[in-house]
Amino acid sequence: MLEAAELGAKLKKATYEQRLPQLRADLIQAQQDLRSAGFSVIVLIAGDDHRGCHAAINTLNEWLDPRGIRVHVFEDPTQEEAERPVYWRYWRALPAAGRIGIFSGAWMFRAVADRLCKRTREAEFDVALERIRRFEGELADAGTLVVKFWLHQPEKPAVAELEKVREHPERYGAFGRTDQAMLDDFTRSMKVVERSLRETESAAIPWHLVESTDKRHRDWTIAATLLAALQRHLGRGAAGDPAAATAWYGTPDHCSILDTVDLAQHLDKDDYRKLLAKRQRKIRKLTLGHNAASPTAVLVFEGWDAAGKGGVIRRLCAAIDAPCYDVVPIAAPSDEERAHHYLWRFWRHIPRRGHITVFDRSWYGRVLVERVEGFAREDEWRRAYAEITDFEEQLVEAGIAVCKFWLHIDRDEQLARFEAREQTPFKRYKITEEDYRNREQWPAYEQAVNDMIAHTSSEFAPWH
Amino acid sequence: MLEAAELGAKLKKATYEQRLPQLRADLIQAQQDLRSAGFSVIVLIAGDDHRGCHAAINTLNEWLDPRGIRVHVFEDPTQEEAERPVYWRYWRALPAAGRIGIFSGAWMFRAVADRLCKRTREAEFDVALERIRRFEGELADAGTLVVKFWLHQPEKPAVAELEKVREHPERYGAFGRTDQAMLDDFTRSMKVVERSLRETESAAIPWHLVESTDKRHRDWTIAATLLAALQRHLGRGAAGDPAAATAWYGTPDHCSILDTVDLAQHLDKDDYRKLLAKRQRKIRKLTLGHNAASPTAVLVFEGWDAAGKGGVIRRLCAAIDAPCYDVVPIAAPSDEERAHHYLWRFWRHIPRRGHITVFDRSWYGRVLVERVEGFAREDEWRRAYAEITDFEEQLVEAGIAVCKFWLHIDRDEQLARFEAREQTPFKRYKITEEDYRNREQWPAYEQAVNDMIAHTSSEFAPWH
């Protein structure tokens, strides 16, 4: 999940300075429109990079009209606050209709910090996350626009900064217990963060994960995302073509998690054959003599057209004992499937103990093809992230290993493969007009894949 | 909560037989309309009276067109089911669009039974309830109509029946472990039930609590409620005046929890004075020398106009040490309050440790006056039940005692008091035209009070 904010995203100074005046003008305009609207806005800025959070809030404060906003920083509870229910201080700070409240850390950082510093146990942490869900849900139900940002830094810069702060608190501000916990075990800390984000995500109130290493990228992303959310909630799109406007406000320097895949990786043909045979023998051994101790697994293959899903699945299944597995190819749903919840047709194929089900394409169609082609409405595919995570969690809880693979190639490689297929008689059937049509949508799919990985790569079912 | 289904509700045979043909015809019509609608219907019939559940399902089966429905009874998991995630069997049983699935007990009864028989611990029970919330929420999000009934019998008939079953299982069917658990400790069992109902209630998928002792009342209520829900979801009201139709379909033999209050209770004047003085001394002792050990409490007074809220509060507060308490009279919200979430103005007045806040009317206005006068939309006041319970739970968790009183008089007594007030010069100001206007709405308020108590009387903050 957090890997989607570890891409080294940067915004060039020239682009930033050229576009900023327009963004700021649009923000002020949206704020003016908000004044007479019947709802309030809560901007929650939290993150493992909490120095970044403070800096981002300062920027937002500078860019917005100060008369319509109020910033709330929640330190340790005051005596007044400690003597009342935990959420008392948050309720008191809620902005009135027409106004924006900027909340620094607040309920979210509190829940994460308590767990990081082991002030809460696992079960209490669960309760705290459930409390957040309810609180934010009640606000959203009442029409409040809640926009949540989580600011993340990759381990290296984060640890470097934390060590700097520990050395020179007089220069960089207090070094707190949460900082210490992150330095002690960064991996565990990020697991706590991922769990918190996952459990408090909903279609109505999604998390916006922001890579905060580059200041310009951070501030631009926050302001532009807030602006888009405001305009949507006000029922006003940006002027002109909405798609163009989205592109304009989106992070100008394009950056996708797929870019981090090293496409130059290569395996020598002989090595490949030896390795493949070895792995296949291992798989055969695991599944042979199919019984209750055999592994139960769901394998999900997604990827670009011509990325090689079919070949991988064929070589994999060649190794599995036949009664142990099923391959389920997913195409457009049947009439019966269409008359049910979109997850129903996948639930049908869940393997029993000791079986393996291989999905050639899967429920991720909801957030890929259905999103890109407009078969699912935006609220539907946004909601699907949480539904899918919930679904996979149930599989894992039942003892099923869930392995998800995205087979990645670049656009040129795809074209080369398309052309090669057309030259090979027994592969020609695989290439249709639609494949070329899908190719046109490459950037839209890239965005969808990026969001999919950001939202559904959980510790119990990560994407490979 | 369950006390709202312990009223001895009965439906007269003559009324039932006279109205039934119309109800059945309307049900069949709604089912026909459903066929071409794009959504499916899940009717969950669960209850502590599970023999009643089976009987009710048989009736429903008889009244509906069998071609459009399917009944699913979930016994102990089969081998096939046991080897898969728990919800696999529920997903498989989901009806297609245009069809009705009647689920007997299912996920709800399973969660309750596991806890009753101590197969799950408290934390696991929490997880099971959360799972139900998510599952039902996902179905509702996808447009499925979920109609849930909980069939309840009061302790006496329930225990009598359970004993009968234990004696003669050959005649009445198997006597199960859940039955034994209920016989062992009925009070604990009902606490588990109340908690389950409370935690799985939402505005989109409310529980319909059905008193199941009288067969006709039970079957009529279920069928009429299902019909109303179907018609609403189909976007069609009943023909003609909707209010009249609702009245027609509502339980024909009027029955409210307020009817169970014994209005003939009387205290002799001398006894009253002695008792009052004694109680006041006790209260004074508790609150004197106000310190951190003093009780923290929120007292809520609601009741009919002229029921005597003012007098009770005056006599109560006369006993409390002055720095310890505040009386907060609740009238129409101010502009500032109106610009916030409706609970915001109550959060403001939450007492700190050692203080008592007395609310003269309260957040319950949301489900009383705002419901009856139409100031809140139906989805708003329905949602408020869960929001209020959540709010009060947070107070109790913070160590605040929450005591809620409904001051009840009957309609004649109210009129007599209105007239007496008009005769007393220093009380005349209390009576306005509005009081007489509100009197006209008595039946609507009675319904609202009944629903309020059914939905918000929790074990941590019961209504008195």
PDB file of N, CA, C and O in Angstrom, chain B residues 406-451:
ATOM      1  N   TRP B 406     -38.293   9.159  30.757  1.00  0.00           N
ATOM      2  CA  TRP B 406     -39.463   9.622  30.027  1.00  0.00           C
ATOM      3  C   TRP B 406     -40.587   9.812  31.027  1.00  0.00           C
ATOM      4  O   TRP B 406     -41.005   8.858  31.688  1.00  0.00           O
ATOM      5  N   LEU B 407     -41.063  11.033  31.180  1.00  0.00           N
ATOM      6  CA  LEU B 407     -42.138  11.310  32.124  1.00  0.00           C
ATOM      7  C   LEU B 407     -43.462  11.135  31.402  1.00  0.00           C
ATOM      8  O   LEU B 407     -43.774  11.883  30.471  1.00  0.00           O
ATOM      9  N   HIS B 408     -44.204  10.157  31.885  1.00  0.00           N
ATOM     10  CA  HIS B 408     -45.401   9.756  31.148  1.00  0.00           C
ATOM     11  C   HIS B 408     -46.692  10.118  31.880  1.00  0.00           C
ATOM     12  O   HIS B 408     -46.808   9.908  33.084  1.00  0.00           O
ATOM     13  N   ILE B 409     -47.625  10.693  31.161  1.00  0.00           N
ATOM     14  CA  ILE B 409     -49.004  10.867  31.627  1.00  0.00           C
ATOM     15  C   ILE B 409     -49.898  10.504  30.449  1.00  0.00           C
ATOM     16  O   ILE B 409     -49.406  10.385  29.326  1.00  0.00           O
ATOM     17  N   ASP B 410     -51.186  10.319  30.693  1.00  0.00           N
ATOM     18  CA  ASP B 410     -52.022  10.027  29.521  1.00  0.00           C
ATOM     19  C   ASP B 410     -52.660  11.313  28.996  1.00  0.00           C
ATOM     20  O   ASP B 410     -52.486  12.395  29.558  1.00  0.00           O
ATOM     21  N   ARG B 411     -53.371  11.169  27.915  1.00  0.00           N
ATOM     22  CA  ARG B 411     -53.852  12.342  27.200  1.00  0.00           C
ATOM     23  C   ARG B 411     -54.882  13.130  28.005  1.00  0.00           C
ATOM     24  O   ARG B 411     -54.901  14.362  27.960  1.00  0.00           O
ATOM     25  N   ASP B 412     -55.701  12.425  28.770  1.00  0.00           N
ATOM     26  CA  ASP B 412     -56.714  13.102  29.588  1.00  0.00           C
ATOM     27  C   ASP B 412     -56.052  13.891  30.708  1.00  0.00           C
ATOM     28  O   ASP B 412     -56.416  15.027  30.996  1.00  0.00           O
ATOM     29  N   GLU B 413     -55.064  13.248  31.327  1.00  0.00           N
ATOM     30  CA  GLU B 413     -54.350  13.908  32.422  1.00  0.00           C
ATOM     31  C   GLU B 413     -53.676  15.178  31.896  1.00  0.00           C
ATOM     32  O   GLU B 413     -53.677  16.215  32.562  1.00  0.00           O
ATOM     33  N   GLN B 414     -53.157  15.104  30.694  1.00  0.00           N
ATOM     34  CA  GLN B 414     -52.509  16.286  30.129  1.00  0.00           C
ATOM     35  C   GLN B 414     -53.507  17.431  29.980  1.00  0.00           C
ATOM     36  O   GLN B 414     -53.239  18.565  30.360  1.00  0.00           O
ATOM     37  N   LEU B 415     -54.671  17.088  29.446  1.00  0.00           N
ATOM     38  CA  LEU B 415     -55.686  18.125  29.256  1.00  0.00           C
ATOM     39  C   LEU B 415     -56.065  18.747  30.596  1.00  0.00           C
ATOM     40  O   LEU B 415     -56.143  19.979  30.720  1.00  0.00           O
ATOM     41  N   ALA B 416     -56.261  17.894  31.591  1.00  0.00           N
ATOM     42  CA  ALA B 416     -56.625  18.397  32.921  1.00  0.00           C
ATOM     43  C   ALA B 416     -55.539  19.348  33.437  1.00  0.00           C
ATOM     44  O   ALA B 416     -55.836  20.414  33.992  1.00  0.00           O
ATOM     45  N   ARG B 417     -54.284  18.986  33.220  1.00  0.00           N
ATOM     46  CA  ARG B 417     -53.202  19.853  33.715  1.00  0.00           C
ATOM     47  C   ARG B 417     -53.120  21.164  32.936  1.00  0.00           C
ATOM     48  O   ARG B 417     -52.854  22.216  33.506  1.00  0.00           O
ATOM     49  N   PHE B 418     -53.340  21.074  31.620  1.00  0.00           N
ATOM     50  CA  PHE B 418     -53.375  22.307  30.816  1.00  0.00           C
ATOM     51  C   PHE B 418     -54.416  23.261  31.395  1.00  0.00           C
ATOM     52  O   PHE B 418     -54.159  24.446  31.597  1.00  0.00           O
ATOM     53  N   GLU B 419     -55.604  22.715  31.662  1.00  0.00           N
ATOM     54  CA  GLU B 419     -56.696  23.561  32.147  1.00  0.00           C
ATOM     55  C   GLU B 419     -56.395  24.117  33.525  1.00  0.00           C
ATOM     56  O   GLU B 419     -56.651  25.284  33.807  1.00  0.00           O
ATOM     57  N   ALA B 420     -55.791  23.286  34.372  1.00  0.00           N
ATOM     58  CA  ALA B 420     -55.434  23.764  35.703  1.00  0.00           C
ATOM     59  C   ALA B 420     -54.401  24.880  35.614  1.00  0.00           C
ATOM     60  O   ALA B 420     -54.477  25.875  36.342  1.00  0.00           O
ATOM     61  N   ARG B 421     -53.472  24.736  34.691  1.00  0.00           N
ATOM     62  CA  ARG B 421     -52.444  25.767  34.551  1.00  0.00           C
ATOM     63  C   ARG B 421     -53.056  27.096  34.124  1.00  0.00           C
ATOM     64  O   ARG B 421     -52.626  28.162  34.556  1.00  0.00           O
ATOM     65  N   GLU B 422     -54.013  26.998  33.259  1.00  0.00           N
ATOM     66  CA  GLU B 422     -54.637  28.235  32.796  1.00  0.00           C
ATOM     67  C   GLU B 422     -55.368  28.953  33.922  1.00  0.00           C
ATOM     68  O   GLU B 422     -55.562  30.154  33.874  1.00  0.00           O
ATOM     69  N   GLN B 423     -55.751  28.190  34.951  1.00  0.00           N
ATOM     70  CA  GLN B 423     -56.441  28.793  36.093  1.00  0.00           C
ATOM     71  C   GLN B 423     -55.456  29.396  37.090  1.00  0.00           C
ATOM     72  O   GLN B 423     -55.851  30.187  37.933  1.00  0.00           O
ATOM     73  N   THR B 424     -54.204  29.006  37.004  1.00  0.00           N
ATOM     74  CA  THR B 424     -53.219  29.466  37.979  1.00  0.00           C
ATOM     75  C   THR B 424     -52.382  30.582  37.357  1.00  0.00           C
ATOM     76  O   THR B 424     -51.617  30.333  36.423  1.00  0.00           O
ATOM     77  N   PRO B 425     -52.544  31.819  37.858  1.00  0.00           N
ATOM     78  CA  PRO B 425     -51.878  32.956  37.195  1.00  0.00           C
ATOM     79  C   PRO B 425     -50.388  32.737  36.954  1.00  0.00           C
ATOM     80  O   PRO B 425     -49.894  33.000  35.863  1.00  0.00           O
ATOM     81  N   PHE B 426     -49.632  32.212  37.952  1.00  0.00           N
ATOM     82  CA  PHE B 426     -48.170  32.124  37.760  1.00  0.00           C
ATOM     83  C   PHE B 426     -47.758  30.920  36.917  1.00  0.00           C
ATOM     84  O   PHE B 426     -46.588  30.694  36.683  1.00  0.00           O
ATOM     85  N   LYS B 427     -48.744  30.142  36.501  1.00  0.00           N
ATOM     86  CA  LYS B 427     -48.389  29.030  35.611  1.00  0.00           C
ATOM     87  C   LYS B 427     -48.941  29.234  34.200  1.00  0.00           C
ATOM     88  O   LYS B 427     -48.635  28.454  33.296  1.00  0.00           O
ATOM     89  N   ARG B 428     -49.751  30.292  34.062  1.00  0.00           N
ATOM     90  CA  ARG B 428     -50.440  30.471  32.790  1.00  0.00           C
ATOM     91  C   ARG B 428     -49.459  30.616  31.615  1.00  0.00           C
ATOM     92  O   ARG B 428     -49.697  30.139  30.519  1.00  0.00           O
ATOM     93  N   TYR B 429     -48.334  31.271  31.883  1.00  0.00           N
ATOM     94  CA  TYR B 429     -47.345  31.525  30.814  1.00  0.00           C
ATOM     95  C   TYR B 429     -46.827  30.227  30.180  1.00  0.00           C
ATOM     96  O   TYR B 429     -46.294  30.216  29.085  1.00  0.00           O
ATOM     97  N   LYS B 430     -46.991  29.139  30.931  1.00  0.00           N
ATOM     98  CA  LYS B 430     -46.466  27.871  30.430  1.00  0.00           C
ATOM     99  C   LYS B 430     -47.308  27.290  29.303  1.00  0.00           C
ATOM    100  O   LYS B 430     -46.860  26.380  28.597  1.00  0.00           O
ATOM    101  N   ILE B 431     -48.544  27.745  29.171  1.00  0.00           N
ATOM    102  CA  ILE B 431     -49.459  27.146  28.195  1.00  0.00           C
ATOM    103  C   ILE B 431     -49.612  28.050  26.977  1.00  0.00           C
ATOM    104  O   ILE B 431     -49.948  29.230  27.106  1.00  0.00           O
ATOM    105  N   THR B 432     -49.337  27.513  25.817  1.00  0.00           N
ATOM    106  CA  THR B 432     -49.503  28.301  24.598  1.00  0.00           C
ATOM    107  C   THR B 432     -50.364  27.513  23.611  1.00  0.00           C
ATOM    108  O   THR B 432     -50.673  26.347  23.841  1.00  0.00           O
ATOM    109  N   GLU B 433     -50.665  28.185  22.524  1.00  0.00           N
ATOM    110  CA  GLU B 433     -51.417  27.538  21.443  1.00  0.00           C
ATOM    111  C   GLU B 433     -50.700  26.273  20.981  1.00  0.00           C
ATOM    112  O   GLU B 433     -51.308  25.272  20.651  1.00  0.00           O
ATOM    113  N   GLU B 434     -49.349  26.375  20.970  1.00  0.00           N
ATOM    114  CA  GLU B 434     -48.552  25.270  20.452  1.00  0.00           C
ATOM    115  C   GLU B 434     -48.762  23.999  21.258  1.00  0.00           C
ATOM    116  O   GLU B 434     -48.708  22.897  20.714  1.00  0.00           O
ATOM    117  N   ASP B 435     -48.955  24.159  22.559  1.00  0.00           N
ATOM    118  CA  ASP B 435     -49.164  22.982  23.389  1.00  0.00           C
ATOM    119  C   ASP B 435     -50.413  22.233  22.939  1.00  0.00           C
ATOM    120  O   ASP B 435     -50.427  21.005  22.892  1.00  0.00           O
ATOM    121  N   TYR B 436     -51.435  22.998  22.598  1.00  0.00           N
ATOM    122  CA  TYR B 436     -52.667  22.349  22.139  1.00  0.00           C
ATOM    123  C   TYR B 436     -52.464  21.719  20.762  1.00  0.00           C
ATOM    124  O   TYR B 436     -52.990  20.659  20.459  1.00  0.00           O
ATOM    125  N   ARG B 437     -51.658  22.408  19.936  1.00  0.00           N
ATOM    126  CA  ARG B 437     -51.372  21.866  18.615  1.00  0.00           C
ATOM    127  C   ARG B 437     -50.598  20.547  18.733  1.00  0.00           C
ATOM    128  O   ARG B 437     -50.907  19.557  18.068  1.00  0.00           O
ATOM    129  N   ASN B 438     -49.595  20.533  19.619  1.00  0.00           N
ATOM    130  CA  ASN B 438     -48.824  19.304  19.828  1.00  0.00           C
ATOM    131  C   ASN B 438     -49.713  18.156  20.289  1.00  0.00           C
ATOM    132  O   ASN B 438     -49.485  17.001  19.941  1.00  0.00           O
ATOM    133  N   ARG B 439     -50.711  18.498  21.116  1.00  0.00           N
ATOM    134  CA  ARG B 439     -51.642  17.485  21.622  1.00  0.00           C
ATOM    135  C   ARG B 439     -52.315  16.715  20.492  1.00  0.00           C
ATOM    136  O   ARG B 439     -52.570  15.512  20.604  1.00  0.00           O
ATOM    137  N   GLU B 440     -52.573  17.430  19.399  1.00  0.00           N
ATOM    138  CA  GLU B 440     -53.232  16.795  18.244  1.00  0.00           C
ATOM    139  C   GLU B 440     -52.367  15.667  17.698  1.00  0.00           C
ATOM    140  O   GLU B 440     -52.843  14.717  17.117  1.00  0.00           O
ATOM    141  N   GLN B 441     -51.058  15.821  17.871  1.00  0.00           N
ATOM    142  CA  GLN B 441     -50.106  14.870  17.309  1.00  0.00           C
ATOM    143  C   GLN B 441     -49.832  13.701  18.252  1.00  0.00           C
ATOM    144  O   GLN B 441     -48.882  12.946  18.058  1.00  0.00           O
ATOM    145  N   TRP B 442     -50.602  13.591  19.312  1.00  0.00           N
ATOM    146  CA  TRP B 442     -50.348  12.567  20.329  1.00  0.00           C
ATOM    147  C   TRP B 442     -50.034  11.189  19.746  1.00  0.00           C
ATOM    148  O   TRP B 442     -49.014  10.590  20.103  1.00  0.00           O
ATOM    149  N   PRO B 443     -50.856  10.650  18.841  1.00  0.00           N
ATOM    150  CA  PRO B 443     -50.551   9.291  18.347  1.00  0.00           C
ATOM    151  C   PRO B 443     -49.203   9.216  17.628  1.00  0.00           C
ATOM    152  O   PRO B 443     -48.471   8.240  17.786  1.00  0.00           O
ATOM    153  N   ALA B 444     -48.871  10.264  16.877  1.00  0.00           N
ATOM    154  CA  ALA B 444     -47.585  10.261  16.169  1.00  0.00           C
ATOM    155  C   ALA B 444     -46.437  10.287  17.167  1.00  0.00           C
ATOM    156  O   ALA B 444     -45.432   9.589  17.009  1.00  0.00           O
ATOM    157  N   TYR B 445     -46.581  11.100  18.226  1.00  0.00           N
ATOM    158  CA  TYR B 445     -45.536  11.134  19.249  1.00  0.00           C
ATOM    159  C   TYR B 445     -45.443   9.792  19.970  1.00  0.00           C
ATOM    160  O   TYR B 445     -44.356   9.327  20.307  1.00  0.00           O
ATOM    161  N   GLU B 446     -46.607   9.183  20.213  1.00  0.00           N
ATOM    162  CA  GLU B 446     -46.616   7.897  20.909  1.00  0.00           C
ATOM    163  C   GLU B 446     -45.813   6.865  20.106  1.00  0.00           C
ATOM    164  O   GLU B 446     -45.011   6.114  20.654  1.00  0.00           O
ATOM    165  N   GLN B 447     -46.015   6.856  18.798  1.00  0.00           N
ATOM    166  CA  GLN B 447     -45.264   5.958  17.924  1.00  0.00           C
ATOM    167  C   GLN B 447     -43.768   6.273  17.998  1.00  0.00           C
ATOM    168  O   GLN B 447     -42.923   5.377  18.110  1.00  0.00           O
ATOM    169  N   ALA B 448     -43.453   7.565  17.974  1.00  0.00           N
ATOM    170  CA  ALA B 448     -42.049   7.988  17.995  1.00  0.00           C
ATOM    171  C   ALA B 448     -41.379   7.603  19.313  1.00  0.00           C
ATOM    172  O   ALA B 448     -40.234   7.156  19.337  1.00  0.00           O
ATOM    173  N   VAL B 449     -42.117   7.761  20.419  1.00  0.00           N
ATOM    174  CA  VAL B 449     -41.557   7.399  21.730  1.00  0.00           C
ATOM    175  C   VAL B 449     -41.322   5.898  21.783  1.00  0.00           C
ATOM    176  O   VAL B 449     -40.280   5.420  22.244  1.00  0.00           O
ATOM    177  N   ASN B 450     -42.285   5.156  21.276  1.00  0.00           N
ATOM    178  CA  ASN B 450     -42.179   3.697  21.269  1.00  0.00           C
ATOM    179  C   ASN B 450     -40.934   3.263  20.479  1.00  0.00           C
ATOM    180  O   ASN B 450     -40.127   2.466  20.959  1.00  0.00           O
ATOM    181  N   ASP B 451     -40.759   3.813  19.298  1.00  0.00           N
ATOM    182  CA  ASP B 451     -39.595   3.461  18.467  1.00  0.00           C
ATOM    183  C   ASP B 451     -38.296   3.910  19.137  1.00  0.00           C
ATOM    184  O   ASP B 451     -37.288   3.206  19.096  1.00  0.00           O
TER     185      ASP B 451
END
